[in-house]
């Protein structure tokens, strides 16, 4: 069949978009400042991580000012004054650092995956540092990965709350548990919906 058939796609050339579709398609670049803003937020998280880590190291060497800053930042309260690092304080600080890392990972997924999916290709194929998940990322995969990351972050927050449970009311504990379960059920629903949508074309 001839390639001149108007119903068949032409190969080797791409027809230019008309002005209005071209404008609409180019509007995707309006998202660029959003991703650049997230990179700035990522830098702020890195600074926060380094500050907390510095305080932890200084407190380990006996700095009372650093210890007081740590206790204040994690919201740890006890009837007895905290004069040195103890297991609970260290655990809460480490969980806070892990929380920062997980949120940072979430930002990377949104920045890299979102830009690749909704703005423009990065042409990372074959690059030795290409993330494994980026090779098959699309809107559905990105949505599931973000939901999974949010569950991990919520788990860290819930664990921090339970370790420091004496400083929270029962209402707060129940509310945080319910929110975490809601995130978990939402992620399961998203994954199930994507599986059904992926199975539907195959059935046809």
GROMACS .gro file of C-alpha atoms in nm:
model
  204
    1UNK     CA    1   0.000   0.000   0.000
    2UNK     CA    2   0.136   0.343  -0.091
    3UNK     CA    3   0.269   0.568   0.181
    4UNK     CA    4   0.074   0.853   0.018
    5UNK     CA    5  -0.243   0.720   0.175
    6UNK     CA    6  -0.363   1.006   0.404
    7UNK     CA    7  -0.486   0.751   0.659
    8UNK     CA    8  -0.134   0.618   0.719
    9UNK     CA    9   0.129   0.803   0.927
   10UNK     CA   10   0.412   0.949   0.724
   11UNK     CA   11   0.759   0.836   0.820
   12UNK     CA   12   1.078   1.040   0.810
   13UNK     CA   13   0.913   1.379   0.848
   14UNK     CA   14   0.708   1.554   1.115
   15UNK     CA   15   0.456   1.810   1.004
   16UNK     CA   16   0.476   2.137   1.199
   17UNK     CA   17   0.198   2.209   1.444
   18UNK     CA   18  -0.054   2.478   1.367
   19UNK     CA   19  -0.010   2.799   1.575
   20UNK     CA   20  -0.279   2.728   1.836
   21UNK     CA   21  -0.184   2.362   1.902
   22UNK     CA   22   0.181   2.468   1.908
   23UNK     CA   23   0.103   2.733   2.171
   24UNK     CA   24  -0.095   2.486   2.380
   25UNK     CA   25   0.180   2.226   2.355
   26UNK     CA   26   0.449   2.483   2.441
   27UNK     CA   27   0.255   2.576   2.757
   28UNK     CA   28   0.405   2.268   2.922
   29UNK     CA   29   0.719   2.478   2.976
   30UNK     CA   30   0.524   2.683   3.230
   31UNK     CA   31   0.589   2.391   3.467
   32UNK     CA   32   0.965   2.451   3.449
   33UNK     CA   33   0.968   2.717   3.728
   34UNK     CA   34   0.778   2.470   3.948
   35UNK     CA   35   1.046   2.204   3.910
   36UNK     CA   36   1.320   2.462   3.960
   37UNK     CA   37   1.143   2.570   4.278
   38UNK     CA   38   1.144   2.210   4.399
   39UNK     CA   39   1.520   2.199   4.338
   40UNK     CA   40   1.551   2.502   4.569
   41UNK     CA   41   1.338   2.319   4.827
   42UNK     CA   42   1.571   2.020   4.788
   43UNK     CA   43   1.868   2.245   4.869
   44UNK     CA   44   1.688   2.371   5.182
   45UNK     CA   45   1.632   2.010   5.294
   46UNK     CA   46   2.002   1.936   5.242
   47UNK     CA   47   2.095   2.235   5.459
   48UNK     CA   48   1.847   2.124   5.728
   49UNK     CA   49   1.992   1.772   5.720
   50UNK     CA   50   2.347   1.900   5.761
   51UNK     CA   51   2.247   2.129   6.050
   52UNK     CA   52   2.074   1.846   6.237
   53UNK     CA   53   2.364   1.609   6.169
   54UNK     CA   54   2.612   1.869   6.296
   55UNK     CA   55   2.409   1.915   6.615
   56UNK     CA   56   2.399   1.538   6.665
   57UNK     CA   57   2.776   1.505   6.632
   58UNK     CA   58   2.839   1.805   6.858
   59UNK     CA   59   2.598   1.668   7.120
   60UNK     CA   60   2.779   1.334   7.108
   61UNK     CA   61   3.097   1.522   7.205
   62UNK     CA   62   2.922   1.688   7.500
   63UNK     CA   63   2.790   2.018   7.363
   64UNK     CA   64   2.492   2.122   7.575
   65UNK     CA   65   2.383   2.389   7.325
   66UNK     CA   66   2.369   2.132   7.044
   67UNK     CA   67   2.183   1.888   7.270
   68UNK     CA   68   1.927   2.155   7.359
   69UNK     CA   69   1.880   2.238   6.989
   70UNK     CA   70   1.822   1.869   6.910
   71UNK     CA   71   1.573   1.820   7.192
   72UNK     CA   72   1.382   2.130   7.081
   73UNK     CA   73   1.379   2.032   6.713
   74UNK     CA   74   1.242   1.681   6.775
   75UNK     CA   75   0.988   1.805   7.031
   76UNK     CA   76   1.114   1.566   7.299
   77UNK     CA   77   0.986   1.639   7.649
   78UNK     CA   78   1.049   1.457   7.972
   79UNK     CA   79   1.008   1.525   8.341
   80UNK     CA   80   1.380   1.471   8.399
   81UNK     CA   81   1.621   1.720   8.238
   82UNK     CA   82   1.817   1.588   7.941
   83UNK     CA   83   2.183   1.640   8.021
   84UNK     CA   84   2.333   1.400   7.766
   85UNK     CA   85   2.237   1.202   7.461
   86UNK     CA   86   2.022   0.902   7.539
   87UNK     CA   87   1.886   0.625   7.320
   88UNK     CA   88   1.547   0.788   7.274
   89UNK     CA   89   1.690   1.123   7.165
   90UNK     CA   90   1.934   0.957   6.925
   91UNK     CA   91   1.657   0.741   6.778
   92UNK     CA   92   1.427   1.039   6.728
   93UNK     CA   93   1.704   1.244   6.564
   94UNK     CA   94   1.801   0.957   6.333
   95UNK     CA   95   1.437   0.906   6.236
   96UNK     CA   96   1.413   1.278   6.163
   97UNK     CA   97   1.719   1.251   5.938
   98UNK     CA   98   1.570   0.948   5.761
   99UNK     CA   99   1.250   1.146   5.719
  100UNK     CA  100   1.446   1.425   5.546
  101UNK     CA  101   1.614   1.170   5.317
  102UNK     CA  102   1.281   1.009   5.220
  103UNK     CA  103   1.123   1.346   5.147
  104UNK     CA  104   1.430   1.432   4.942
  105UNK     CA  105   1.387   1.109   4.746
  106UNK     CA  106   1.023   1.204   4.689
  107UNK     CA  107   1.133   1.542   4.555
  108UNK     CA  108   1.377   1.376   4.315
  109UNK     CA  109   1.103   1.148   4.183
  110UNK     CA  110   0.871   1.443   4.130
  111UNK     CA  111   1.139   1.663   3.971
  112UNK     CA  112   1.300   1.409   3.741
  113UNK     CA  113   0.996   1.192   3.669
  114UNK     CA  114   0.759   1.486   3.634
  115UNK     CA  115   0.990   1.676   3.399
  116UNK     CA  116   1.050   1.363   3.190
  117UNK     CA  117   0.679   1.279   3.177
  118UNK     CA  118   0.512   1.617   3.140
  119UNK     CA  119   0.771   1.863   3.004
  120UNK     CA  120   1.051   1.721   2.790
  121UNK     CA  121   1.268   1.416   2.740
  122UNK     CA  122   1.605   1.421   2.915
  123UNK     CA  123   1.760   1.170   2.673
  124UNK     CA  124   1.925   0.976   2.955
  125UNK     CA  125   1.912   0.644   2.771
  126UNK     CA  126   2.248   0.475   2.807
  127UNK     CA  127   2.370   0.717   3.074
  128UNK     CA  128   2.551   0.525   3.348
  129UNK     CA  129   2.369   0.719   3.622
  130UNK     CA  130   2.019   0.687   3.476
  131UNK     CA  131   1.778   0.586   3.757
  132UNK     CA  132   1.641   0.235   3.703
  133UNK     CA  133   1.283   0.346   3.758
  134UNK     CA  134   1.311   0.628   3.501
  135UNK     CA  135   1.343   0.384   3.207
  136UNK     CA  136   0.978   0.283   3.238
  137UNK     CA  137   0.826   0.587   3.406
  138UNK     CA  138   0.490   0.724   3.298
  139UNK     CA  139   0.208   0.907   3.472
  140UNK     CA  140   0.066   0.587   3.625
  141UNK     CA  141   0.401   0.452   3.745
  142UNK     CA  142   0.495   0.792   3.888
  143UNK     CA  143   0.163   0.811   4.071
  144UNK     CA  144   0.214   0.470   4.234
  145UNK     CA  145   0.575   0.547   4.328
  146UNK     CA  146   0.472   0.877   4.487
  147UNK     CA  147   0.197   0.704   4.684
  148UNK     CA  148   0.447   0.445   4.806
  149UNK     CA  149   0.695   0.715   4.906
  150UNK     CA  150   0.425   0.903   5.098
  151UNK     CA  151   0.341   0.583   5.288
  152UNK     CA  152   0.708   0.546   5.384
  153UNK     CA  153   0.725   0.907   5.506
  154UNK     CA  154   0.400   0.863   5.700
  155UNK     CA  155   0.542   0.547   5.860
  156UNK     CA  156   0.848   0.736   5.982
  157UNK     CA  157   0.631   1.013   6.126
  158UNK     CA  158   0.407   0.758   6.300
  159UNK     CA  159   0.707   0.577   6.447
  160UNK     CA  160   0.849   0.906   6.577
  161UNK     CA  161   0.512   0.983   6.735
  162UNK     CA  162   0.488   0.645   6.907
  163UNK     CA  163   0.844   0.667   7.042
  164UNK     CA  164   0.759   1.009   7.184
  165UNK     CA  165   0.400   0.911   7.269
  166UNK     CA  166   0.405   1.065   7.618
  167UNK     CA  167   0.406   1.410   7.458
  168UNK     CA  168   0.093   1.346   7.250
  169UNK     CA  169  -0.271   1.303   7.341
  170UNK     CA  170  -0.466   0.991   7.255
  171UNK     CA  171  -0.662   1.193   7.000
  172UNK     CA  172  -0.342   1.285   6.812
  173UNK     CA  173  -0.217   0.925   6.819
  174UNK     CA  174  -0.546   0.792   6.685
  175UNK     CA  175  -0.566   1.065   6.420
  176UNK     CA  176  -0.212   0.998   6.293
  177UNK     CA  177  -0.278   0.625   6.282
  178UNK     CA  178  -0.601   0.681   6.088
  179UNK     CA  179  -0.424   0.913   5.843
  180UNK     CA  180  -0.151   0.654   5.785
  181UNK     CA  181  -0.410   0.383   5.720
  182UNK     CA  182  -0.587   0.619   5.480
  183UNK     CA  183  -0.262   0.671   5.287
  184UNK     CA  184  -0.210   0.295   5.276
  185UNK     CA  185  -0.562   0.225   5.147
  186UNK     CA  186  -0.531   0.508   4.892
  187UNK     CA  187  -0.206   0.363   4.756
  188UNK     CA  188  -0.365   0.018   4.730
  189UNK     CA  189  -0.663   0.168   4.546
  190UNK     CA  190  -0.434   0.355   4.304
  191UNK     CA  191  -0.232   0.040   4.234
  192UNK     CA  192  -0.548  -0.168   4.182
  193UNK     CA  193  -0.697   0.094   3.949
  194UNK     CA  194  -0.379   0.112   3.740
  195UNK     CA  195  -0.372  -0.268   3.714
  196UNK     CA  196  -0.732  -0.275   3.595
  197UNK     CA  197  -0.666   0.000   3.340
  198UNK     CA  198  -0.357  -0.184   3.214
  199UNK     CA  199  -0.549  -0.509   3.186
  200UNK     CA  200  -0.844  -0.354   2.998
  201UNK     CA  201  -0.661  -0.289   2.666
  202UNK     CA  202  -0.518  -0.643   2.675
  203UNK     CA  203  -0.867  -0.790   2.705
  204UNK     CA  204  -0.965  -0.615   2.383
   0.00000   0.00000   0.00000
